[in-house]
Amino acid sequence: MIFDILETGFAGITWGAVMMIIIGAVLLYLGIAKKMEPLLLVPIGFGVIISNMPLAGLMDTIVNGELYNYYIPGGEPVGFFARLFSAGLESELIPIFIFLGLGAMTDFGPIIANPKTLLLGAGAQFGVYFAFFLALVLGFNIYEAACIGIIGGADGPTTIFLTNRLAPTFIGATAVAAYTYMALVPIIQPPIIKLCTTKKERQIYMKPQLREVAKKEKIIFPVIAAIIIILLVPDSAPLIGMFMLGNLLRESGVTDRLADTASNAMMNMLTIALGLCVGAFMSAENFLRLDSLLVFCIGIIAFAAATAGGVFLAKLMNLFIKEKINPMIGAAGVSAVPMAARVVQKLGQEENPKNFLLMQAMGPNIAGVIGTATAAGIFLGMLQ
Amino acid sequence: MTGVDWGQALQVGGFGFLLVVLVLASLAVCMWLIGWLFNKSTGIKTLFTREKKTSPEDNQDNEPQEEPEYNPQYKIDNIERYE
């Protein structure tokens, strides 16, 4: 008999695989129907579904001569996705090059015009360290706790970069948690902001127009920033270096072709590969574990603490500065660019229709990207 | 999940957070300094340009110009590309 039921995937189906296929379908639903981070959730969701198909062998890995149907970090990749994962994520190429693209897409104008907003990015990193200690209290080891904490920074590539180095088996859980919470910024942040501020504080008016930033300042910024940050935190060099190079390509005015490729074609290709890799890693064996669920729970606490940390730092700054800042812009210190800044803009308009906080909030928002990458570098330097 | 060395954890968490603040604060101070220097040099350049324009022909283009109105919608639309 040419066709035998035992040769089809039906023979190898397990409850775990079915569960993961359902999770993949939910991610697809969130991405397509609810438009939550569709560029990431669609490839992740589809990756989850096809890599959990029995007998497909997409993530097959050999460890000590034995073949496993899911990815095991350090093993010999056999399946197509396993090879993609090994070459792209385990080698750290994808997250690092994504930072190049992010740099090419970022306008540092708001933080150059108003450098004190860089501090608000630091305030939001409070969430990273709060979640780090919380994870330790809940019984995770120090490497896992660092990877869980970094979810609070709301930066997908940084989370993947750090987890891959410190606790590779958690990469699926931390990456999906980071991207899911980034997508849920408009739902998670407003109640926390309202809880941490009074109506009067939310109504504080800020001038929408920042000072004009000279072209030369924009060119000097990535160079100076790379030198200062890498001197202070050498382990942040891959992320910060590529981020600042991407920005220099954009601002130098002589490498438009490279900046265009980095921010469009390259970024799109990497996003597809990243999504598929993260999704494919989410096998039942790697994902359906109690600690993965705990990662999700601590991740949301990290995110909430990061939002609150930024708001409280802004309130603290208001005690010392003459021209008061609206504390809501502190919430944009998480690095979900530009969703967090948009949330602040929307809330600001609701409270005081004269307020246009978007450009003011972009400063802490971009500072959050730099802060999270720096925090990841510090974790690496201290723990590796 | 294993036992925790709280001494190391406090070092990583406490010192790490302070280091992030230090990095961003140093960057803020540096950028403020650069901005200040740029503004100062632009100010000096403007001063020289004004001093040069003393003849009546030079002053012809000194008619007050209408300041462009700030349009926040433009910047909001502009920022869509991050997604």
Coordinates of C-alpha atoms in Angstrom, one line a residue:
Chain A
M1 CA 0.0 0.0 0.0
I2 CA 1.5 3.3 -1.1
F3 CA -0.4 5.5 1.3
D4 CA -0.5 4.4 4.9
I5 CA -2.1 6.3 7.8
L6 CA 1.0 5.5 9.9
E7 CA 3.2 7.5 7.4
T8 CA 1.1 10.6 7.9
G9 CA 1.4 13.2 10.6
F10 CA -1.8 11.9 12.2
A11 CA 0.2 9.0 13.6
G12 CA 2.6 11.2 15.5
I13 CA 0.2 13.8 16.8
T14 CA 0.4 14.6 20.6
W15 CA -1.7 16.7 23.0
G16 CA 1.3 19.0 23.4
A17 CA 1.5 19.6 19.6
V18 CA -2.3 20.2 19.4
M19 CA -2.0 22.7 22.2
M20 CA 0.9 24.5 20.5
I21 CA -1.0 24.6 17.2
I22 CA -3.9 26.3 19.1
I23 CA -1.5 28.8 20.6
G24 CA -0.1 29.5 17.1
A25 CA -3.6 30.1 15.8
V26 CA -4.3 32.5 18.6
L27 CA -1.1 34.4 17.7
L28 CA -2.3 34.5 14.1
Y29 CA -5.7 35.8 15.2
L30 CA -4.1 38.5 17.4
G31 CA -1.9 39.6 14.5
I32 CA -4.4 39.5 11.7
A33 CA -7.8 40.2 13.2
K34 CA -6.7 42.5 16.1
K35 CA -3.7 44.0 14.2
M36 CA -1.4 43.5 17.3
E37 CA 2.2 43.6 16.1
P38 CA 1.2 41.8 12.9
L39 CA 4.7 42.0 11.4
L40 CA 5.9 39.7 14.1
L41 CA 2.9 37.8 15.4
V42 CA 2.0 36.5 11.9
P43 CA 5.4 34.8 11.2
I44 CA 5.7 33.7 14.9
G45 CA 2.2 32.2 14.9
F46 CA 2.7 30.4 11.6
G47 CA 6.2 29.2 12.7
V48 CA 4.6 27.7 15.8
I49 CA 2.0 25.9 13.8
I50 CA 4.2 24.3 11.1
S51 CA 7.1 23.5 13.4
N52 CA 4.7 21.5 15.7
M53 CA 3.4 19.4 12.8
P54 CA 4.3 15.8 13.7
L55 CA 6.9 14.1 11.5
A56 CA 7.7 17.4 9.6
G57 CA 11.1 17.4 11.2
L58 CA 11.6 21.2 10.8
M59 CA 13.3 21.6 14.2
D60 CA 15.0 18.2 14.3
T61 CA 18.3 18.3 16.3
I62 CA 20.9 15.6 17.0
V63 CA 22.3 15.5 20.5
N64 CA 24.8 12.8 21.5
G65 CA 23.8 10.8 18.4
E66 CA 20.1 10.8 19.3
L67 CA 17.5 12.6 17.1
Y68 CA 15.1 15.0 18.9
N69 CA 12.1 16.6 17.1
Y70 CA 12.6 19.9 18.9
Y71 CA 15.5 22.3 19.1
I72 CA 18.0 21.8 21.8
P73 CA 20.5 24.7 22.1
G74 CA 24.1 23.4 21.5
G75 CA 22.9 20.3 19.5
E76 CA 23.5 19.7 15.8
P77 CA 20.7 21.2 13.8
V78 CA 19.2 19.0 11.1
G79 CA 15.7 20.4 10.2
F80 CA 15.4 23.5 8.1
F81 CA 14.1 25.7 10.9
A82 CA 16.7 24.3 13.3
R83 CA 19.5 25.3 10.9
L84 CA 17.9 28.8 10.5
F85 CA 17.6 29.1 14.2
S86 CA 21.2 28.1 14.7
A87 CA 22.6 30.4 12.0
G88 CA 20.3 33.3 12.7
L89 CA 19.5 33.4 16.4
E90 CA 22.0 31.2 18.2
S91 CA 24.8 33.1 16.3
E92 CA 23.1 36.4 17.3
L93 CA 23.2 37.7 13.7
I94 CA 19.5 38.5 13.4
P95 CA 18.9 40.6 16.6
I96 CA 22.1 42.5 16.0
F97 CA 21.3 43.3 12.4
I98 CA 17.8 44.3 13.5
F99 CA 19.4 46.9 15.7
L100 CA 21.2 48.2 12.6
G101 CA 17.8 48.6 10.9
L102 CA 16.3 50.2 14.1
G103 CA 19.1 52.7 14.1
A104 CA 18.4 53.6 10.5
M105 CA 14.7 54.2 11.3
T106 CA 15.3 56.3 14.4
D107 CA 15.4 60.1 14.6
F108 CA 17.4 61.1 17.6
G109 CA 16.2 64.7 17.2
P110 CA 13.9 64.7 20.3
I111 CA 16.6 63.5 22.7
I112 CA 19.3 65.8 21.2
A113 CA 16.8 68.7 21.6
N114 CA 15.9 67.8 25.1
P115 CA 18.7 65.6 26.7
K116 CA 17.1 65.4 30.1
T117 CA 14.6 63.0 28.7
L118 CA 17.4 60.5 28.4
L119 CA 17.1 60.2 32.2
L120 CA 13.4 59.1 31.9
G121 CA 14.7 56.2 29.8
A122 CA 16.8 55.2 32.8
G123 CA 13.7 55.5 35.1
A124 CA 11.9 53.0 33.0
Q125 CA 14.7 50.5 33.4
F126 CA 13.6 50.2 37.1
G127 CA 11.1 47.6 35.8
V128 CA 13.9 45.4 34.4
Y129 CA 15.6 45.2 37.8
F130 CA 12.4 44.9 39.8
A131 CA 11.4 41.9 37.7
F132 CA 14.9 40.5 38.0
F133 CA 14.6 40.4 41.8
L134 CA 11.0 39.1 41.5
A135 CA 12.1 36.2 39.3
L136 CA 14.9 35.4 41.8
V137 CA 12.4 35.3 44.7
L138 CA 10.2 33.0 42.6
G139 CA 13.0 30.5 42.3
F140 CA 14.6 31.2 38.9
N141 CA 18.4 31.2 38.7
I142 CA 20.3 34.4 38.2
Y143 CA 20.7 33.9 34.4
E144 CA 17.0 33.2 33.8
A145 CA 16.1 36.1 36.1
A146 CA 18.1 38.5 34.0
C147 CA 16.4 37.3 30.8
I148 CA 13.0 37.6 32.4
G149 CA 13.8 41.1 33.8
I150 CA 14.8 42.4 30.4
I151 CA 11.2 41.8 29.1
G152 CA 10.4 44.9 31.2
G153 CA 12.4 47.0 28.7
A154 CA 9.9 45.9 26.0
D155 CA 12.6 45.4 23.4
G156 CA 12.3 42.2 21.4
P157 CA 15.7 41.9 19.8
T158 CA 17.5 42.8 23.1
T159 CA 15.5 40.2 24.9
I160 CA 16.4 37.6 22.3
F161 CA 20.0 38.6 22.3
L162 CA 20.3 38.3 26.1
T163 CA 18.3 35.2 26.5
N164 CA 20.3 33.4 23.8
R165 CA 23.5 34.2 25.7
L166 CA 22.3 33.5 29.3
A167 CA 19.4 31.1 29.2
P168 CA 18.8 29.7 25.7
T169 CA 16.0 27.3 26.7
F170 CA 13.8 30.3 27.6
I171 CA 14.1 32.1 24.3
G172 CA 10.6 31.2 23.1
A173 CA 8.9 32.3 26.3
T174 CA 10.8 35.6 26.7
A175 CA 10.6 36.6 23.1
V176 CA 6.9 35.9 22.8
A177 CA 6.2 37.6 26.2
A178 CA 8.2 40.7 25.0
Y179 CA 6.5 41.0 21.7
T180 CA 3.0 40.3 23.1
Y181 CA 3.4 43.0 25.8
M182 CA 4.8 45.4 23.2
A183 CA 1.6 44.8 21.2
L184 CA -0.5 45.3 24.3
V185 CA 1.1 48.7 25.2
P186 CA -2.1 50.7 24.5
I187 CA -4.0 48.4 26.9
I188 CA -1.5 47.9 29.7
Q189 CA 0.0 51.4 30.0
P190 CA -3.0 53.8 30.4
P191 CA -4.4 52.4 33.7
I192 CA -0.9 52.3 35.2
I193 CA -0.2 55.9 34.2
K194 CA -3.6 57.0 35.6
L195 CA -2.9 55.1 38.8
C196 CA 0.5 56.9 39.3
T197 CA -0.5 60.4 38.4
T198 CA -3.2 62.9 39.5
K199 CA -5.5 64.6 37.0
K200 CA -3.6 67.9 37.6
E201 CA -0.3 66.3 36.7
R202 CA -1.7 64.7 33.6
Q203 CA -2.9 68.2 32.5
I204 CA 0.6 69.8 32.7
Y205 CA 1.2 71.6 29.4
M206 CA 4.4 71.2 27.5
K207 CA 5.5 73.2 24.5
P208 CA 5.1 70.8 21.5
Q209 CA 7.9 72.5 19.5
L210 CA 11.4 71.3 20.4
R211 CA 14.4 73.4 19.5
E212 CA 15.8 73.0 16.0
V213 CA 18.5 70.4 15.9
A214 CA 21.5 71.0 13.6
K215 CA 22.4 68.4 11.0
K216 CA 25.9 68.2 12.5
E217 CA 24.5 67.5 15.9
K218 CA 22.6 64.6 14.5
I219 CA 25.7 63.2 12.8
I220 CA 27.9 63.7 16.0
F221 CA 25.3 62.0 18.3
P222 CA 25.6 58.4 17.2
V223 CA 29.4 58.6 17.2
I224 CA 29.6 60.2 20.7
A225 CA 26.9 57.9 22.1
A226 CA 28.6 54.8 20.8
I227 CA 31.9 55.8 22.3
I228 CA 30.5 56.8 25.7
I229 CA 28.2 53.7 26.1
I230 CA 30.7 51.2 24.8
L231 CA 33.5 52.6 27.0
L232 CA 31.2 52.3 30.1
V233 CA 29.6 49.0 29.2
P234 CA 31.8 47.1 26.7
D235 CA 29.4 44.2 26.5
S236 CA 26.7 46.4 25.0
A237 CA 29.0 46.9 21.9
P238 CA 27.2 44.6 19.5
L239 CA 23.7 46.1 20.1
I240 CA 24.7 49.8 20.7
G241 CA 27.4 49.7 18.0
M242 CA 25.0 48.5 15.3
F243 CA 22.2 50.8 16.5
M244 CA 24.4 53.9 16.3
L245 CA 25.9 52.8 12.9
G246 CA 22.4 52.5 11.5
N247 CA 21.6 56.0 12.7
L248 CA 24.9 57.3 11.3
L249 CA 24.0 55.8 7.9
R250 CA 20.7 57.7 8.1
E251 CA 22.0 61.0 9.2
S252 CA 25.3 61.3 7.4
G253 CA 23.5 62.1 4.2
V254 CA 26.0 60.3 2.0
T255 CA 24.8 56.7 2.6
D256 CA 21.2 57.0 1.7
R257 CA 21.2 53.7 -0.2
L258 CA 22.6 51.8 2.8
A259 CA 20.2 53.5 5.2
D260 CA 17.3 52.7 2.9
T261 CA 18.3 49.0 2.6
A262 CA 18.9 48.7 6.4
S263 CA 15.6 50.2 7.3
N264 CA 13.4 48.5 4.6
A265 CA 14.6 45.5 2.7
M266 CA 17.0 44.1 5.3
M267 CA 14.7 44.8 8.2
N268 CA 11.8 43.1 6.5
M269 CA 13.9 40.0 5.7
L270 CA 15.2 39.8 9.2
T271 CA 11.7 40.3 10.7
I272 CA 10.5 37.3 8.7
A273 CA 13.4 35.1 9.8
L274 CA 13.2 36.3 13.4
G275 CA 9.5 35.6 13.6
L276 CA 9.8 32.1 12.1
C277 CA 12.8 31.2 14.3
V278 CA 11.0 32.3 17.5
G279 CA 7.8 30.6 16.5
A280 CA 9.6 27.4 15.4
F281 CA 11.4 27.2 18.8
M282 CA 8.1 27.1 20.6
S283 CA 7.6 23.3 20.6
A284 CA 5.5 21.7 23.3
E285 CA 8.7 20.4 25.0
N286 CA 10.3 23.9 25.1
F287 CA 7.2 26.0 25.8
L288 CA 4.5 24.1 27.7
R289 CA 6.2 24.3 31.0
L290 CA 5.3 25.9 34.3
D291 CA 8.3 28.2 34.2
S292 CA 7.2 29.5 30.8
L293 CA 3.8 30.6 32.3
L294 CA 5.7 32.2 35.2
V295 CA 7.8 34.1 32.6
F296 CA 4.6 35.6 31.1
C297 CA 3.3 36.6 34.6
I298 CA 6.6 38.2 35.7
G299 CA 6.9 39.8 32.2
I300 CA 3.7 41.8 32.6
I301 CA 4.8 42.9 36.1
A302 CA 8.1 44.0 34.7
F303 CA 6.4 46.0 32.0
A304 CA 4.0 47.6 34.6
A305 CA 6.9 48.4 36.9
A306 CA 8.9 50.0 34.0
T307 CA 6.0 52.2 33.2
A308 CA 5.5 53.3 36.8
G309 CA 9.3 53.8 37.2
G310 CA 9.4 56.3 34.3
V311 CA 6.4 58.2 35.6
F312 CA 7.8 58.5 39.1
L313 CA 11.2 59.6 37.9
A314 CA 9.4 62.3 35.9
K315 CA 7.6 63.4 39.0
L316 CA 10.9 63.4 40.9
M317 CA 12.5 65.6 38.2
N318 CA 9.6 68.0 38.5
L319 CA 10.7 68.8 42.1
F320 CA 14.0 70.2 40.8
I321 CA 13.3 71.8 37.5
K322 CA 11.7 75.1 36.7
E323 CA 9.7 74.2 33.6
K324 CA 7.6 71.3 34.7
I325 CA 7.3 68.2 32.5
N326 CA 4.2 66.2 32.2
P327 CA 5.0 63.0 34.2
M328 CA 3.1 60.9 31.6
I329 CA 6.1 61.2 29.2
G330 CA 8.1 59.1 31.7
A331 CA 5.9 56.1 30.8
A332 CA 7.3 56.3 27.3
G333 CA 10.7 55.3 28.7
V334 CA 9.9 51.7 27.9
S335 CA 11.4 51.1 24.5
A336 CA 8.2 50.1 22.6
V337 CA 8.8 52.7 19.8
P338 CA 6.6 54.5 19.0
M339 CA 3.6 52.9 20.6
A340 CA 4.4 54.1 24.1
A341 CA 4.9 57.6 22.9
R342 CA 1.6 57.4 21.0
V343 CA -0.2 56.3 24.2
V344 CA 1.2 59.3 26.0
Q345 CA 0.1 61.6 23.2
K346 CA -3.4 60.2 23.3
L347 CA -3.8 60.4 27.0
G348 CA -2.3 63.9 27.0
Q349 CA -4.9 65.0 24.5
E350 CA -7.7 63.5 26.5
E351 CA -6.7 65.3 29.6
N352 CA -5.7 68.6 28.0
P353 CA -6.6 69.1 24.3
K354 CA -3.9 71.8 24.0
N355 CA -1.2 69.3 24.8
F356 CA 0.8 67.7 22.0
L357 CA 3.2 65.4 23.9
L358 CA 4.3 63.1 21.0
M359 CA 7.6 64.7 20.3
Q360 CA 8.3 65.2 24.0
A361 CA 7.5 61.5 24.6
M362 CA 9.7 60.3 21.7
G363 CA 12.8 61.4 23.7
P364 CA 12.3 59.0 26.6
N365 CA 11.0 56.4 24.2
I366 CA 14.3 56.3 22.2
A367 CA 16.2 56.6 25.5
G368 CA 14.4 53.5 26.5
V369 CA 15.9 51.6 23.6
I370 CA 19.4 52.8 24.5
G371 CA 18.7 52.0 28.2
T372 CA 17.5 48.5 27.6
A373 CA 20.4 47.6 25.3
T374 CA 22.8 49.0 28.0
A375 CA 21.1 47.0 30.7
A376 CA 21.5 43.9 28.6
G377 CA 25.1 44.7 28.2
I378 CA 25.5 45.1 31.9
F379 CA 23.8 41.8 32.6
L380 CA 26.2 40.1 30.1
G381 CA 29.2 41.8 31.6
M382 CA 28.4 40.7 35.1
L383 CA 27.0 37.3 34.5
Q384 CA 28.9 35.8 31.6
Chain B
M1 CA 15.3 26.7 39.4
T2 CA 18.1 26.8 42.0
G3 CA 19.2 28.5 45.2
V4 CA 20.2 32.2 44.9
D5 CA 23.4 33.9 45.8
W6 CA 21.7 37.1 47.1
G7 CA 25.1 38.9 47.4
Q8 CA 25.7 38.5 43.7
A9 CA 22.1 39.3 42.9
L10 CA 22.3 42.6 44.8
Q11 CA 25.5 43.4 43.0
V12 CA 24.0 42.7 39.6
G13 CA 20.7 44.4 40.2
G14 CA 21.8 47.4 42.3
F15 CA 25.0 48.2 40.6
G16 CA 23.6 47.4 37.2
F17 CA 20.7 49.8 37.6
L18 CA 23.0 52.6 38.8
L19 CA 25.3 51.9 35.8
V20 CA 22.3 52.3 33.4
V21 CA 21.4 55.6 35.1
L22 CA 25.1 56.7 34.9
V23 CA 25.4 55.8 31.2
L24 CA 22.3 57.7 30.3
A25 CA 23.1 60.7 32.5
S26 CA 26.6 60.9 31.0
L27 CA 25.1 60.8 27.5
A28 CA 22.6 63.5 28.5
V29 CA 25.3 65.8 29.9
C30 CA 27.4 65.2 26.7
M31 CA 24.5 66.0 24.4
W32 CA 23.6 69.1 26.4
L33 CA 27.2 70.3 26.1
I34 CA 27.3 69.7 22.4
G35 CA 24.0 71.4 21.9
W36 CA 25.2 74.4 24.0
L37 CA 28.4 74.6 21.9
F38 CA 26.5 74.4 18.7
N39 CA 24.0 77.1 19.8
K40 CA 26.9 79.3 20.9
S41 CA 28.7 78.9 17.6
T42 CA 25.5 79.5 15.6
G43 CA 24.9 82.6 17.7
I44 CA 28.4 83.9 16.9
K45 CA 27.9 83.2 13.2
T46 CA 24.6 85.0 13.2
L47 CA 26.2 88.0 14.9
F48 CA 28.9 88.2 12.2
T49 CA 26.4 87.8 9.4
R50 CA 24.3 90.7 10.9
E51 CA 27.4 92.9 11.2
K52 CA 28.3 92.3 7.6
K53 CA 24.9 93.4 6.3
T54 CA 25.3 97.1 6.7
S55 CA 24.6 98.4 3.1
P56 CA 21.0 99.3 2.1
E57 CA 21.1 96.5 -0.6
D58 CA 22.0 93.9 2.0
N59 CA 19.1 95.0 4.2
Q60 CA 16.5 94.5 1.4
D61 CA 16.1 90.9 2.4
N62 CA 15.5 91.8 6.1
E63 CA 11.8 92.2 5.7
P64 CA 10.0 90.4 8.5
Q65 CA 9.0 86.9 7.4
E66 CA 6.0 85.1 8.6
E67 CA 6.9 82.3 10.9
P68 CA 5.7 78.9 9.7
E69 CA 2.9 77.6 11.9
Y70 CA 3.6 74.4 13.9
N71 CA 1.5 71.5 12.7
P72 CA 1.6 68.6 15.1
Q73 CA -0.4 66.4 12.8
Y74 CA 2.5 66.5 10.3
K75 CA 4.9 65.0 12.8
I76 CA 2.4 62.4 14.0
D77 CA 1.9 61.3 10.4
N78 CA 5.6 61.3 9.9
I79 CA 6.2 58.9 12.7
E80 CA 4.0 56.2 11.2
R81 CA 7.0 54.7 9.5
Y82 CA 8.4 53.2 12.7
E83 CA 5.8 50.5 12.5

